Amino acid sequence: MTNNLRFKTSKFIDETYRVSFKFNNKTYFGFKGDTLASALLANGIHLVGRSFKYHRPRGIMTSGSEEPNAIIQLHDNSSRTEPNVRATEVEIYEGLVASSQNCWPSVNFDIGGINNLLSPILPAGFYYKTFMWPASFWEKYEYFIRKSAGLGKSPKVADPDIYEHKYIHCDVLVIGAGISGIMAAKMAAKNGFKTLLVDEKSYLGGSSIYDNSEFSKINNQITSSWLEKEINEISKLENLEIKIRTSVAAFHGYNFLLARENLTDHLPINQRENKVRQRLLKIRAKKVITATGSIERPLIFDNNDRPGILLSSAIKKYIDLYGVACGENNILFTNNDTAYETAMSLIQRGIKINAIIDNREQIDSKISYEVEKNNIEIYKGYTVVDTYGYRRINKISIMKLSKDGQTVVGDKKNLNCDCLGVSGGWTPAVHLFTQSGGKLKFREEDQVFIPNVYPSDQISIGSCNGDFGLEEIIRNTLSSIKKFLDIDNSEYKTVETISGLNQSKRNIWLLPSDKSIGKTKSFVDYQNDATAKDIKLALREGFRSIEHVKRYTTTGMGTDQGKLGNMHALGIISETAGTKMGEHGTTTFRPPYTPLTFGTIVGRNVGEFFDIFRRTPIHDWHVANNAEFENVGQWKRAWYYPKDNENMHQAVQRESKAARDSAGILDASTLGKIDIQGTDASEFLNRVYTNAWSKLAVGKCRYGLMLNEDGMVYDDGVTTRLGENHYIMTTTTGGAANVLGKLEDYLQTEWPELDVYLSSVTDHYATISVCGPNSKKIVSKVIPDLDLSDEKFPHMSFKNAKIDNIKCRVMRISFTGEHSYEINIQANFGKSVWEKCMDAGKDFNITPYGTETMHLLRAEKGFIIVGQDTDATLTPIDLQMDWIVSKKKYDFIGKRSLYRSDTIREDRKQLVGLLTENPEEVLEEGAQIVANIKKSPIEMLGHVTSSYYSPNLKKSIALGVVKGGKNMLGQKLIIPMENKNINVTVADPVFLDKEGERLNAKL
Amino acid sequence: MFLINCPFCGEREQSEFKAGGEAHIVRPKQPTELSDDEWAEYLFMRKNIKGVQFERWNHVHGCRKWFNMVRDTSNDQIKAVYKMGEKPPVK
Ligand SMILES: [Zn+2]
């Protein structure tokens, strides 16, 4: 390639600092200040990727975050690899490694390019139409589609970088540091507003900072020099914080915004150690000023996607900011004056312009006359009808437009070029505005959508508000900011501007061609390969809604969200459908504006910080004693304690046997505990539980069942009356927070007249449950002063006691059916009391057991676990727990629902016990229960909810819910499994000690 | 994300709150007197308005108090917040 593509004129490029980098395994050089795109262009490289569907060669198209084509993978096969990065945004550094995506075996020869030849049979909706039939083939199709399509590769190893989140509160947030953003930030900060100014680029000033043209001046200075002084001034303001490389991703309601601050991506890898890579800023601003500028529109014509075709403003930026020429034989193609600014930049550096093709018949601006003076041929009223060159453009064909712009007339003329700059005018970047809930209006004159109704305290200024001329931008920025901030002093005395540009434009959404539309490939969405033809086909097939056309053609559904072509898609739709622009609205712009890394989203919440763990006060003992843990809500609960080489089954069998034969000990600290006080506490319990509470004596405990208002079981637990007006309620481990919330809800909103106070005390107490025939002996050793006789301390009662002078509450309650005690003690003494119990139980083979054994033991007794045996569709009647539903109470939560026509049905699913024909066969929890497997479709009667092998009964036992199960005692049912049918018999859900002899045994 | 003016704590992030559905639905004093249809009306039927809606909110990660909010569901503008038992300050 030639060497004269770099011009030593840009102060943004440090030519004393050479940077080497790799692209597709080849080493290149650029300078500090280059983006990957500018460095590649300086090396004469345009072709950087392949398109999504047709695998067409694609080049760098833009110079910013709107880039649809130059999407690359950074540091492939390393821990820091990142896919789908825009080469136009990557600042190069020593050692950067980049590679093309979506091509195989190489970007220059891509086998998928055959899709381009097949394109006549790959129309819009092709995937839907072809691969959906026959349905059974989808898996085969999918394999090939995924292999040949797809963007970058996701990383295979852990990300070594650090990310974090930060909250920012400010008076004024200014998004975008172009000329209007800089002015707004200065006015805000100087008038006492705490201001934050952010910009996605690595420099301030937007496109004006490299505007060195004689044709746009402010106060008789070149725009860039005037702006430099402004930037210099604001960088010293105390009230103003400036963040570059910070891209606003989302603008939510109530001026809540998310932005990504990029801190190390521009540094060589070895300088990134121990630094935060990216920071997610959560910004709450009192006022937001959006100054996000505008995005140049491409033009839609046949083969408008070849490498070497760029936006004209990008060509200008590569020359003026990076000192890089995109080509040596340039042609500009435009419908407005913007391209003439690019032409002047090319002319100033002596870069050849072969021609300018302008859709307009009349061009009347100072800058266009100046370009003409330089002997550049301008084809007025012409359009490009085709382009040539496979890996790089080498020729274009042009034709004259008809008067109405609908067709082309006359002869075709060919012109050579190696670079084509296109300009279809400008689209205000209203993405963030609409994300915030703002409503747009359509401006006919220049066919743009601009902000209309603001949903919060915010304003859009500059070209994102549809102000395109320099004079207009400055005048409107000054007046709207003064009004918006309610300030008199604008900090700007007089600002006089000179502009050589005229705002005239000849807008044609789809440029005509001498070919029929079916034979053209005029790309509207470059990344997703959606063409004008596809959009027209979608309309012909009956699609009307823009949202449907978008999904059918995939227009605007790439990682660039169609920043370039969405407007053209809308234009083509309304032209084809004969409707007015604006009538269709726009598609929804969704966050993020540019893609975010997962690292930024999760911040520091990785590894052990991903979710909260709650540990009981006895946790360390469980760890030291080889416990396996299970997650119950946020809690880590001891699951079982394997000894030697026991598996879970063996450990649970041993623990279960020991608990019934001698003694078991369980850490029950995770049970929810709610302290209830007040003169109406008893009445309150009467209303929230199904059973009666008024007559419960002080010092007694009672099991309670809580329903939802719809009659379905919500939670259960034992509540103890500690005093006349004082109760302690226990809830399920997972339900604690919800139960408290529900009780507060009723107390505050339905029964505010009740004198009741609720406090969560779950974490205040450690709860140790000792059960089994030897539990009494063990507890009497731990608390010798406590009279454990049945007369003084019967089942379902409570005593205050002391262990080594520490107060504790002891309840004689049981979830296993064994004689058992529950010791509740201040949490920080939990572990030492547990150890005391272990010590006291040594002679009785006291066996710590986990949740799995607890579940087994209670299943033997037919005790339900809310959430395992119930699922919010079961009433207490369904659970055969009629005994706990008070007939006498006038009302309680859910009472009325227990006799709705639906809840009294006889054929509801009801809880039953299940015994397998083969006592060794253990059912799978969740397995379906049926009666008849001969008749198809097989009727599902219910499912297995709990299932264990009981070492105490020496057989398999299970609980399940079965339609009409209550009346099926003794009936045979079938559990159909993948490879066999298991015969079961419906049984009483209480498998062990129905009479409660174990519980009441004299010990 | 809303900024909600809790009547007890002041302005806080929406993430501290929990929405609790339509407001001013009073639990019947004598549920047993109601027909199935009347009870179902209380239990299940909600307006789900597009526009100005009265709804219950709970400052669940704050003062734990329930309160009422008037919100335009079409644009998420919060028109007013007021304590339980108080009359709505706007129509
Ligand atoms: Zn509060």
GROMACS .gro file of C-alpha atoms in nm, chain A residues 194-450:
model
  257
  194LYS     CA    1  -2.310   2.115   4.074
  195THR     CA    2  -2.253   1.988   3.723
  196LEU     CA    3  -2.132   1.667   3.563
  197LEU     CA    4  -2.028   1.665   3.198
  198VAL     CA    5  -1.978   1.329   3.026
  199ASP     CA    6  -1.868   1.231   2.678
  200GLU     CA    7  -1.816   0.890   2.521
  201LYS     CA    8  -1.502   1.001   2.337
  202SER     CA    9  -1.148   1.036   2.469
  203TYR     CA   10  -1.143   1.410   2.397
  204LEU     CA   11  -1.377   1.702   2.452
  205GLY     CA   12  -1.530   1.925   2.188
  206GLY     CA   13  -1.716   1.683   1.961
  207SER     CA   14  -1.682   1.743   1.589
  208SER     CA   15  -1.620   2.117   1.635
  209ILE     CA   16  -1.284   2.052   1.800
  210TYR     CA   17  -1.136   1.961   1.461
  211ASP     CA   18  -1.337   2.212   1.263
  212ASN     CA   19  -1.057   2.425   1.123
  213SER     CA   20  -1.254   2.557   0.829
  214GLU     CA   21  -1.257   2.923   0.728
  215PHE     CA   22  -1.625   2.866   0.665
  216SER     CA   23  -1.731   2.835   1.025
  217LYS     CA   24  -1.608   3.098   1.266
  218ILE     CA   25  -1.709   3.211   1.612
  219ASN     CA   26  -1.627   3.566   1.715
  220ASN     CA   27  -1.400   3.580   1.414
  221GLN     CA   28  -1.195   3.285   1.533
  222ILE     CA   29  -1.173   2.944   1.372
  223THR     CA   30  -1.431   2.727   1.555
  224SER     CA   31  -1.173   2.482   1.691
  225SER     CA   32  -0.957   2.759   1.842
  226TRP     CA   33  -1.257   2.928   2.004
  227LEU     CA   34  -1.370   2.597   2.147
  228GLU     CA   35  -1.025   2.509   2.278
  229LYS     CA   36  -1.025   2.822   2.491
  230GLU     CA   37  -1.370   2.735   2.622
  231ILE     CA   38  -1.255   2.384   2.716
  232ASN     CA   39  -0.949   2.526   2.885
  233GLU     CA   40  -1.172   2.753   3.090
  234ILE     CA   41  -1.424   2.492   3.200
  235SER     CA   42  -1.157   2.240   3.297
  236LYS     CA   43  -1.069   2.475   3.584
  237LEU     CA   44  -1.423   2.517   3.717
  238GLU     CA   45  -1.469   2.381   4.068
  239ASN     CA   46  -1.836   2.311   4.030
  240LEU     CA   47  -1.785   2.098   3.724
  241GLU     CA   48  -1.677   1.737   3.704
  242ILE     CA   49  -1.580   1.616   3.358
  243LYS     CA   50  -1.572   1.250   3.260
  244ILE     CA   51  -1.445   1.143   2.920
  245ARG     CA   52  -1.468   0.788   2.780
  246THR     CA   53  -1.804   0.780   2.956
  247SER     CA   54  -2.100   0.664   2.758
  248VAL     CA   55  -2.453   0.705   2.887
  249ALA     CA   56  -2.617   0.368   2.837
  250ALA     CA   57  -2.965   0.433   2.971
  251PHE     CA   58  -3.184   0.730   3.054
  252HIS     CA   59  -3.466   0.614   3.282
  253GLY     CA   60  -3.756   0.801   3.436
  254TYR     CA   61  -3.704   1.056   3.712
  255ASN     CA   62  -3.366   1.154   3.565
  256PHE     CA   63  -3.199   0.829   3.666
  257LEU     CA   64  -2.923   0.743   3.422
  258LEU     CA   65  -2.669   0.467   3.384
  259ALA     CA   66  -2.333   0.542   3.229
  260ARG     CA   67  -2.023   0.337   3.168
  261GLU     CA   68  -1.694   0.503   3.250
  262ASN     CA   69  -1.407   0.339   3.072
  263LEU     CA   70  -1.086   0.368   3.273
  264THR     CA   71  -0.825   0.129   3.140
  265ASP     CA   72  -0.929   0.004   2.798
  266HIS     CA   73  -0.693   0.248   2.627
  267LEU     CA   74  -0.391   0.131   2.829
  268PRO     CA   75  -0.148  -0.149   2.740
  269ILE     CA   76  -0.251  -0.469   2.919
  270ASN     CA   77   0.048  -0.461   3.156
  271GLN     CA   78  -0.062  -0.122   3.290
  272ARG     CA   79  -0.408  -0.242   3.385
  273GLU     CA   80  -0.322  -0.458   3.685
  274ASN     CA   81  -0.517  -0.375   4.001
  275LYS     CA   82  -0.702  -0.092   3.835
  276VAL     CA   83  -1.076  -0.066   3.791
  277ARG     CA   84  -1.146  -0.131   3.424
  278GLN     CA   85  -1.499   0.002   3.388
  279ARG     CA   86  -1.732   0.175   3.627
  280LEU     CA   87  -2.107   0.178   3.608
  281LEU     CA   88  -2.223   0.522   3.713
  282LYS     CA   89  -2.572   0.539   3.859
  283ILE     CA   90  -2.655   0.903   3.816
  284ARG     CA   91  -2.951   1.080   3.973
  285ALA     CA   92  -2.959   1.433   3.830
  286LYS     CA   93  -3.197   1.711   3.922
  287LYS     CA   94  -3.173   1.840   3.567
  288VAL     CA   95  -3.045   1.672   3.252
  289ILE     CA   96  -2.915   1.849   2.945
  290THR     CA   97  -2.887   1.616   2.649
  291ALA     CA   98  -2.637   1.731   2.388
  292THR     CA   99  -2.570   1.403   2.213
  293GLY     CA  100  -2.536   1.554   1.865
  294SER     CA  101  -2.645   1.386   1.548
  295ILE     CA  102  -2.547   1.096   1.329
  296GLU     CA  103  -2.484   1.139   0.958
  297ARG     CA  104  -2.720   0.945   0.736
  298PRO     CA  105  -2.590   0.720   0.464
  299LEU     CA  106  -2.763   0.709   0.125
  300ILE     CA  107  -2.952   0.405   0.009
  301PHE     CA  108  -2.849   0.291  -0.341
  302ASP     CA  109  -2.745  -0.032  -0.512
  303ASN     CA  110  -2.430  -0.189  -0.361
  304ASN     CA  111  -2.389   0.090  -0.109
  305ASP     CA  112  -2.196  -0.135   0.130
  306ARG     CA  113  -1.859  -0.191  -0.033
  307PRO     CA  114  -1.537  -0.138   0.163
  308GLY     CA  115  -1.420   0.214   0.083
  309ILE     CA  116  -1.767   0.363   0.119
  310LEU     CA  117  -1.776   0.582   0.431
  311LEU     CA  118  -1.987   0.856   0.572
  312SER     CA  119  -1.852   1.186   0.440
  313SER     CA  120  -1.822   1.324   0.794
  314ALA     CA  121  -1.608   1.022   0.886
  315ILE     CA  122  -1.369   1.094   0.600
  316LYS     CA  123  -1.341   1.451   0.730
  317LYS     CA  124  -1.275   1.335   1.084
  318TYR     CA  125  -1.008   1.086   0.975
  319ILE     CA  126  -0.827   1.368   0.796
  320ASP     CA  127  -0.876   1.649   1.046
  321LEU     CA  128  -0.850   1.461   1.374
  322TYR     CA  129  -0.628   1.164   1.292
  323GLY     CA  130  -0.441   1.299   0.990
  324VAL     CA  131  -0.542   0.998   0.781
  325ALA     CA  132  -0.670   0.996   0.424
  326CYS     CA  133  -0.925   0.723   0.356
  327GLY     CA  134  -0.844   0.717  -0.013
  328GLU     CA  135  -0.639   0.877  -0.288
  329ASN     CA  136  -0.913   0.907  -0.546
  330ASN     CA  137  -1.216   1.030  -0.365
  331ILE     CA  138  -1.571   1.086  -0.476
  332LEU     CA  139  -1.830   1.246  -0.253
  333PHE     CA  140  -2.199   1.169  -0.288
  334THR     CA  141  -2.442   1.393  -0.108
  335ASN     CA  142  -2.784   1.552  -0.085
  336ASN     CA  143  -2.673   1.845   0.133
  337ASP     CA  144  -2.381   2.080   0.208
  338THR     CA  145  -2.204   1.860   0.463
  339ALA     CA  146  -1.996   1.684   0.199
  340TYR     CA  147  -1.853   2.019   0.087
  341GLU     CA  148  -1.692   2.063   0.428
  342THR     CA  149  -1.528   1.725   0.375
  343ALA     CA  150  -1.427   1.839   0.027
  344MET     CA  151  -1.257   2.148   0.171
  345SER     CA  152  -1.065   1.936   0.420
  346LEU     CA  153  -0.947   1.712   0.134
  347ILE     CA  154  -0.859   2.009  -0.084
  348GLN     CA  155  -0.659   2.178   0.192
  349ARG     CA  156  -0.434   1.873   0.213
  350GLY     CA  157  -0.415   1.821  -0.159
  351ILE     CA  158  -0.602   1.494  -0.159
  352LYS     CA  159  -0.763   1.421  -0.491
  353ILE     CA  160  -1.137   1.452  -0.535
  354ASN     CA  161  -1.255   1.304  -0.863
  355ALA     CA  162  -1.608   1.436  -0.845
  356ILE     CA  163  -1.897   1.531  -0.624
  357ILE     CA  164  -2.234   1.374  -0.699
  358ASP     CA  165  -2.513   1.588  -0.556
  359ASN     CA  166  -2.883   1.495  -0.564
  360ARG     CA  167  -2.971   1.864  -0.567
  361GLU     CA  168  -3.025   2.056  -0.891
  362GLN     CA  169  -2.951   2.389  -0.724
  363ILE     CA  170  -2.667   2.439  -0.483
  364ASP     CA  171  -2.623   2.783  -0.339
  365SER     CA  172  -2.373   2.818  -0.058
  366LYS     CA  173  -2.038   2.986  -0.012
  367ILE     CA  174  -1.867   2.660   0.061
  368SER     CA  175  -1.995   2.494  -0.258
  369TYR     CA  176  -1.874   2.786  -0.469
  370GLU     CA  177  -1.535   2.756  -0.304
  371VAL     CA  178  -1.523   2.385  -0.388
  372GLU     CA  179  -1.618   2.458  -0.750
  373LYS     CA  180  -1.341   2.719  -0.766
  374ASN     CA  181  -1.096   2.438  -0.702
  375ASN     CA  182  -1.198   2.282  -1.036
  376ILE     CA  183  -1.385   1.994  -0.888
  377GLU     CA  184  -1.663   1.863  -1.105
  378ILE     CA  185  -2.001   1.864  -0.936
  379TYR     CA  186  -2.272   1.645  -1.090
  380LYS     CA  187  -2.585   1.831  -0.987
  381GLY     CA  188  -2.912   1.643  -0.984
  382TYR     CA  189  -2.728   1.312  -1.020
  383THR     CA  190  -2.731   0.993  -0.821
  384VAL     CA  191  -2.508   0.691  -0.786
  385VAL     CA  192  -2.683   0.385  -0.932
  386ASP     CA  193  -2.419   0.119  -0.874
  387THR     CA  194  -2.072   0.054  -0.737
  388TYR     CA  195  -1.799  -0.195  -0.828
  389GLY     CA  196  -1.505  -0.364  -0.662
  390TYR     CA  197  -1.522  -0.674  -0.441
  391ARG     CA  198  -1.284  -0.608  -0.154
  392ARG     CA  199  -1.261  -0.233  -0.212
  393ILE     CA  200  -1.465   0.004  -0.423
  394ASN     CA  201  -1.301   0.093  -0.756
  395LYS     CA  202  -1.576   0.245  -0.967
  396ILE     CA  203  -1.925   0.392  -0.952
  397SER     CA  204  -2.201   0.445  -1.207
  398ILE     CA  205  -2.405   0.763  -1.194
  399MET     CA  206  -2.723   0.877  -1.367
  400LYS     CA  207  -2.934   1.190  -1.373
  401LEU     CA  208  -3.235   1.199  -1.142
  402SER     CA  209  -3.576   1.274  -1.286
  403LYS     CA  210  -3.750   1.595  -1.175
  404ASP     CA  211  -3.950   1.414  -0.908
  405GLY     CA  212  -3.651   1.208  -0.801
  406GLN     CA  213  -3.843   0.884  -0.849
  407THR     CA  214  -3.650   0.754  -1.149
  408VAL     CA  215  -3.322   0.799  -1.330
  409VAL     CA  216  -3.293   0.936  -1.683
  410GLY     CA  217  -3.030   0.967  -1.957
  411ASP     CA  218  -2.707   0.774  -1.994
  412LYS     CA  219  -2.505   0.594  -1.736
  413LYS     CA  220  -2.162   0.734  -1.665
  414ASN     CA  221  -1.879   0.550  -1.487
  415LEU     CA  222  -1.630   0.720  -1.257
  416ASN     CA  223  -1.326   0.564  -1.089
  417CYS     CA  224  -1.252   0.603  -0.721
  418ASP     CA  225  -1.102   0.417  -0.425
  419CYS     CA  226  -1.316   0.590  -0.167
  420LEU     CA  227  -1.673   0.714  -0.172
  421GLY     CA  228  -1.798   0.953   0.097
  422VAL     CA  229  -2.175   0.961   0.137
  423SER     CA  230  -2.396   1.212   0.316
  424GLY     CA  231  -2.772   1.188   0.343
  425GLY     CA  232  -2.801   1.469   0.593
  426TRP     CA  233  -2.821   1.428   0.969
  427THR     CA  234  -3.034   1.238   1.217
  428PRO     CA  235  -3.059   1.388   1.567
  429ALA     CA  236  -2.941   1.133   1.826
  430VAL     CA  237  -3.269   1.123   2.018
  431HIS     CA  238  -3.212   0.772   2.157
  432LEU     CA  239  -3.160   0.878   2.518
  433PHE     CA  240  -3.442   1.129   2.501
  434THR     CA  241  -3.690   0.864   2.389
  435GLN     CA  242  -3.556   0.612   2.642
  436SER     CA  243  -3.651   0.859   2.913
  437GLY     CA  244  -4.010   0.856   2.786
  438GLY     CA  245  -3.986   1.166   2.567
  439LYS     CA  246  -4.220   1.206   2.273
  440LEU     CA  247  -4.087   1.302   1.931
  441LYS     CA  248  -4.234   1.511   1.651
  442PHE     CA  249  -4.153   1.487   1.284
  443ARG     CA  250  -4.018   1.797   1.110
  444GLU     CA  251  -4.124   1.793   0.745
  445GLU     CA  252  -3.871   2.042   0.600
  446ASP     CA  253  -3.566   1.829   0.662
  447GLN     CA  254  -3.733   1.498   0.748
  448VAL     CA  255  -3.608   1.456   1.104
  449PHE     CA  256  -3.759   1.348   1.433
  450ILE     CA  257  -3.692   1.599   1.710
   0.00000   0.00000   0.00000
